[in-house]
Amino acid sequence: MKTFRFLWKHSVCDLLFFSLAILSFVSGCKSPSLENPCDTKNVDFLTVDLFRNLAGDQSSYCHSKIRSSSSSGLNPSITSFSVLSPTIQGTIKDTDITINVSYSNLTSLTAGFVYEGVSVKIDGVEQTSGVSVNDFTLPKTYTVTAKDGTSKNYKVTVVTLSPPSSTATRVYGQASFISGTPSTSATGLNAPFKVAIGSGGLYVADQQNNRALFFSGTSTTATRVYGQNGNFTTANTGTVSPTEFYGVPGANVPDVAVDGTGVYITDIYGNRVLYFPDTSTTATRIYGQNGNFTTTTSGTTASTLTNPEGIAFDTTGVYIADSLNHRVLFFPGNSTTATRVYGQGGSFTSNTVNNGGVSANSLSNPRGIHVDSDGVYVADTDNNRILFFPGTSTTATRVYGQNGNFTTANTGASTDLLDGPWFVTSFAGNVYISDRNNHRILSYEKTSTTATRVWGQTDFVSSTTGLSASKFNFPYGMDIDLTGLYVADRDNHRVLFFPR
């Protein structure tokens, strides 16, 4: 028995040594993909995959791009399916897989999938997750075959969503599409700044009322208020607590974000972000004040903030745009101490504007932030651009608003230029940017940095304001889902909904 253990141990070591030697050779021939760190040709991907297989780990990894071990391939099935670049997860119902995308060209798409079995084929052609390219203009049938020869067919349908209309059909905060009066009530708004779609309705950061509101379903009458102790007719400032926002020198609640557990709201002048669990209007977690709900101290450390604004999150943690520290911080899990910093060369104690000069690593007054399965988008407002950081990298690989140049900060109104962009989001493969000073919302297909659709203007070179169902006056935050697009039309004191 001792001899067997000795031989087994040395066999594994030999296998590891041989495998690592191969990976070292491969790494000398091919550079890892920075745009897609989950590329199956990436050495980092191969290394993790190797050790996971040696450990017998059959869980999904890297946006579900690798399959389960064939040793469990007695029940042919696809357990996860997505299209890539950008990643859009499909919905599996029995043997039907549906993927909703916002772009129209389906002729050359790469799929990522997890399956149980020994092979996956389309019309007899072997399919490799993250590699094989197909035309999804018509549905494709994926055949999964098990070790015993049994097989199962899956019908994969990619659906192109209709774009949201350029004319709004619902208005929050006003009695009509041609009124723009600020007010403080369950149906009124005063400079709404950001919207967030939740599972039960719409959340609005009502900036100058120093509060956030929740509207159930499609109702335009709020049923819940954050920051005013349950009162819909007050806009109080000056108190610091788990139930109120500071608002000194002026009322200012600029962002709201919602996940499956609760609500995150920015108290910008309180130098903090509050987390409210479930439907409670009393915060139980605070970022920026070292756990203290009664202080408003600013600072430049891994646990303090100075005028924070944008909030985003994913399954790994929370991202906060720390605007006047010219950085974005990442807080893992429920921790309120950051472990990653964007914009300051890795330092948690520096707050230099465009640290090192305007580049793929610098920021100047970042405002909005968004995270999806491919990476992090930051509205680098004073540089008139949006930066995309792949995975967990703090170096951007894509820039919107500067014609692909990471060292300029130009302004303008065109398909490739921006003027003071404030928020950014993505949905079903497209990116959406609020181009504040041009009074418009722009949409970009897939990874393109040239806009293909505009809301608020009739063309890509105009930048006029207006008060109607199709015009804006300084639009800020927006959010989008399968039903349509919501836009916070700040200086018209309303939120507009544009249906698909």
PDB file of N, CA, C and O in Angstrom, residues 34 37 319 340-342 360-361 374-376 388-397:
ATOM      1  N   LEU A  34      -6.576  40.212 -23.334  1.00  0.00           N
ATOM      2  CA  LEU A  34      -6.988  41.195 -22.334  1.00  0.00           C
ATOM      3  C   LEU A  34      -8.451  41.556 -22.495  1.00  0.00           C
ATOM      4  O   LEU A  34      -9.137  41.848 -21.536  1.00  0.00           O
ATOM      5  N   PRO A  37     -10.685  37.826 -20.824  1.00  0.00           N
ATOM      6  CA  PRO A  37      -9.833  37.011 -19.966  1.00  0.00           C
ATOM      7  C   PRO A  37     -10.304  35.571 -19.854  1.00  0.00           C
ATOM      8  O   PRO A  37      -9.585  34.729 -19.351  1.00  0.00           O
ATOM      9  N   TYR A 319     -19.269  48.160  -6.111  1.00  0.00           N
ATOM     10  CA  TYR A 319     -18.389  49.163  -6.718  1.00  0.00           C
ATOM     11  C   TYR A 319     -18.978  50.549  -6.439  1.00  0.00           C
ATOM     12  O   TYR A 319     -20.175  50.759  -6.603  1.00  0.00           O
ATOM     13  N   ARG A 340      -9.746  46.908  -4.075  1.00  0.00           N
ATOM     14  CA  ARG A 340      -9.299  47.218  -5.438  1.00  0.00           C
ATOM     15  C   ARG A 340      -9.644  48.663  -5.738  1.00  0.00           C
ATOM     16  O   ARG A 340     -10.708  49.143  -5.344  1.00  0.00           O
ATOM     17  N   VAL A 341      -8.733  49.349  -6.433  1.00  0.00           N
ATOM     18  CA  VAL A 341      -8.952  50.758  -6.755  1.00  0.00           C
ATOM     19  C   VAL A 341      -8.661  50.997  -8.238  1.00  0.00           C
ATOM     20  O   VAL A 341      -7.679  50.482  -8.784  1.00  0.00           O
ATOM     21  N   TYR A 342      -9.545  51.737  -8.884  1.00  0.00           N
ATOM     22  CA  TYR A 342      -9.376  52.142 -10.276  1.00  0.00           C
ATOM     23  C   TYR A 342      -9.058  53.640 -10.309  1.00  0.00           C
ATOM     24  O   TYR A 342      -9.696  54.416  -9.600  1.00  0.00           O
ATOM     25  N   ALA A 360      -5.490  55.097 -20.086  1.00  0.00           N
ATOM     26  CA  ALA A 360      -6.415  53.981 -19.857  1.00  0.00           C
ATOM     27  C   ALA A 360      -6.506  53.618 -18.388  1.00  0.00           C
ATOM     28  O   ALA A 360      -7.297  52.760 -18.002  1.00  0.00           O
ATOM     29  N   ASN A 361      -5.702  54.278 -17.540  1.00  0.00           N
ATOM     30  CA  ASN A 361      -5.691  53.990 -16.100  1.00  0.00           C
ATOM     31  C   ASN A 361      -6.145  55.161 -15.248  1.00  0.00           C
ATOM     32  O   ASN A 361      -6.216  55.039 -14.025  1.00  0.00           O
ATOM     33  N   ASP A 374     -18.983  40.864 -18.267  1.00  0.00           N
ATOM     34  CA  ASP A 374     -17.715  41.014 -18.972  1.00  0.00           C
ATOM     35  C   ASP A 374     -16.754  41.979 -18.303  1.00  0.00           C
ATOM     36  O   ASP A 374     -15.549  41.908 -18.527  1.00  0.00           O
ATOM     37  N   GLY A 375     -17.275  42.924 -17.499  1.00  0.00           N
ATOM     38  CA  GLY A 375     -16.383  43.880 -16.872  1.00  0.00           C
ATOM     39  C   GLY A 375     -17.088  45.079 -16.284  1.00  0.00           C
ATOM     40  O   GLY A 375     -18.297  45.047 -16.015  1.00  0.00           O
ATOM     41  N   VAL A 376     -16.331  46.175 -16.107  1.00  0.00           N
ATOM     42  CA  VAL A 376     -16.791  47.372 -15.411  1.00  0.00           C
ATOM     43  C   VAL A 376     -16.778  48.563 -16.371  1.00  0.00           C
ATOM     44  O   VAL A 376     -15.790  48.802 -17.066  1.00  0.00           O
ATOM     45  N   PHE A 388     -14.172  51.116 -20.353  1.00  0.00           N
ATOM     46  CA  PHE A 388     -14.538  49.729 -20.040  1.00  0.00           C
ATOM     47  C   PHE A 388     -13.300  48.988 -19.574  1.00  0.00           C
ATOM     48  O   PHE A 388     -12.269  48.966 -20.260  1.00  0.00           O
ATOM     49  N   PHE A 389     -13.407  48.371 -18.367  1.00  0.00           N
ATOM     50  CA  PHE A 389     -12.329  47.595 -17.770  1.00  0.00           C
ATOM     51  C   PHE A 389     -12.738  46.118 -17.776  1.00  0.00           C
ATOM     52  O   PHE A 389     -13.707  45.739 -17.111  1.00  0.00           O
ATOM     53  N   PRO A 390     -12.036  45.263 -18.509  1.00  0.00           N
ATOM     54  CA  PRO A 390     -12.444  43.855 -18.585  1.00  0.00           C
ATOM     55  C   PRO A 390     -12.160  43.098 -17.296  1.00  0.00           C
ATOM     56  O   PRO A 390     -11.137  43.332 -16.631  1.00  0.00           O
ATOM     57  N   GLY A 391     -13.061  42.191 -16.932  1.00  0.00           N
ATOM     58  CA  GLY A 391     -12.837  41.377 -15.745  1.00  0.00           C
ATOM     59  C   GLY A 391     -12.541  42.198 -14.517  1.00  0.00           C
ATOM     60  O   GLY A 391     -13.280  43.124 -14.175  1.00  0.00           O
ATOM     61  N   THR A 392     -11.428  41.888 -13.854  1.00  0.00           N
ATOM     62  CA  THR A 392     -11.012  42.627 -12.656  1.00  0.00           C
ATOM     63  C   THR A 392      -9.837  43.556 -12.942  1.00  0.00           C
ATOM     64  O   THR A 392      -9.250  44.115 -12.012  1.00  0.00           O
ATOM     65  N   SER A 393      -9.506  43.737 -14.212  1.00  0.00           N
ATOM     66  CA  SER A 393      -8.396  44.624 -14.572  1.00  0.00           C
ATOM     67  C   SER A 393      -8.719  46.075 -14.240  1.00  0.00           C
ATOM     68  O   SER A 393      -9.864  46.511 -14.341  1.00  0.00           O
ATOM     69  N   THR A 394      -7.695  46.837 -13.857  1.00  0.00           N
ATOM     70  CA  THR A 394      -7.875  48.267 -13.593  1.00  0.00           C
ATOM     71  C   THR A 394      -7.293  49.117 -14.729  1.00  0.00           C
ATOM     72  O   THR A 394      -7.064  50.316 -14.566  1.00  0.00           O
ATOM     73  N   THR A 395      -7.051  48.469 -15.861  1.00  0.00           N
ATOM     74  CA  THR A 395      -6.630  49.165 -17.075  1.00  0.00           C
ATOM     75  C   THR A 395      -7.706  48.993 -18.135  1.00  0.00           C
ATOM     76  O   THR A 395      -8.068  47.868 -18.482  1.00  0.00           O
ATOM     77  N   ALA A 396      -8.238  50.094 -18.626  1.00  0.00           N
ATOM     78  CA  ALA A 396      -9.326  50.044 -19.603  1.00  0.00           C
ATOM     79  C   ALA A 396      -8.824  49.533 -20.952  1.00  0.00           C
ATOM     80  O   ALA A 396      -7.681  49.803 -21.351  1.00  0.00           O
ATOM     81  N   THR A 397      -9.695  48.815 -21.645  1.00  0.00           N
ATOM     82  CA  THR A 397      -9.357  48.310 -22.982  1.00  0.00           C
ATOM     83  C   THR A 397     -10.308  48.849 -24.046  1.00  0.00           C
ATOM     84  O   THR A 397     -10.142  48.546 -25.222  1.00  0.00           O
TER      85      THR A 397
END
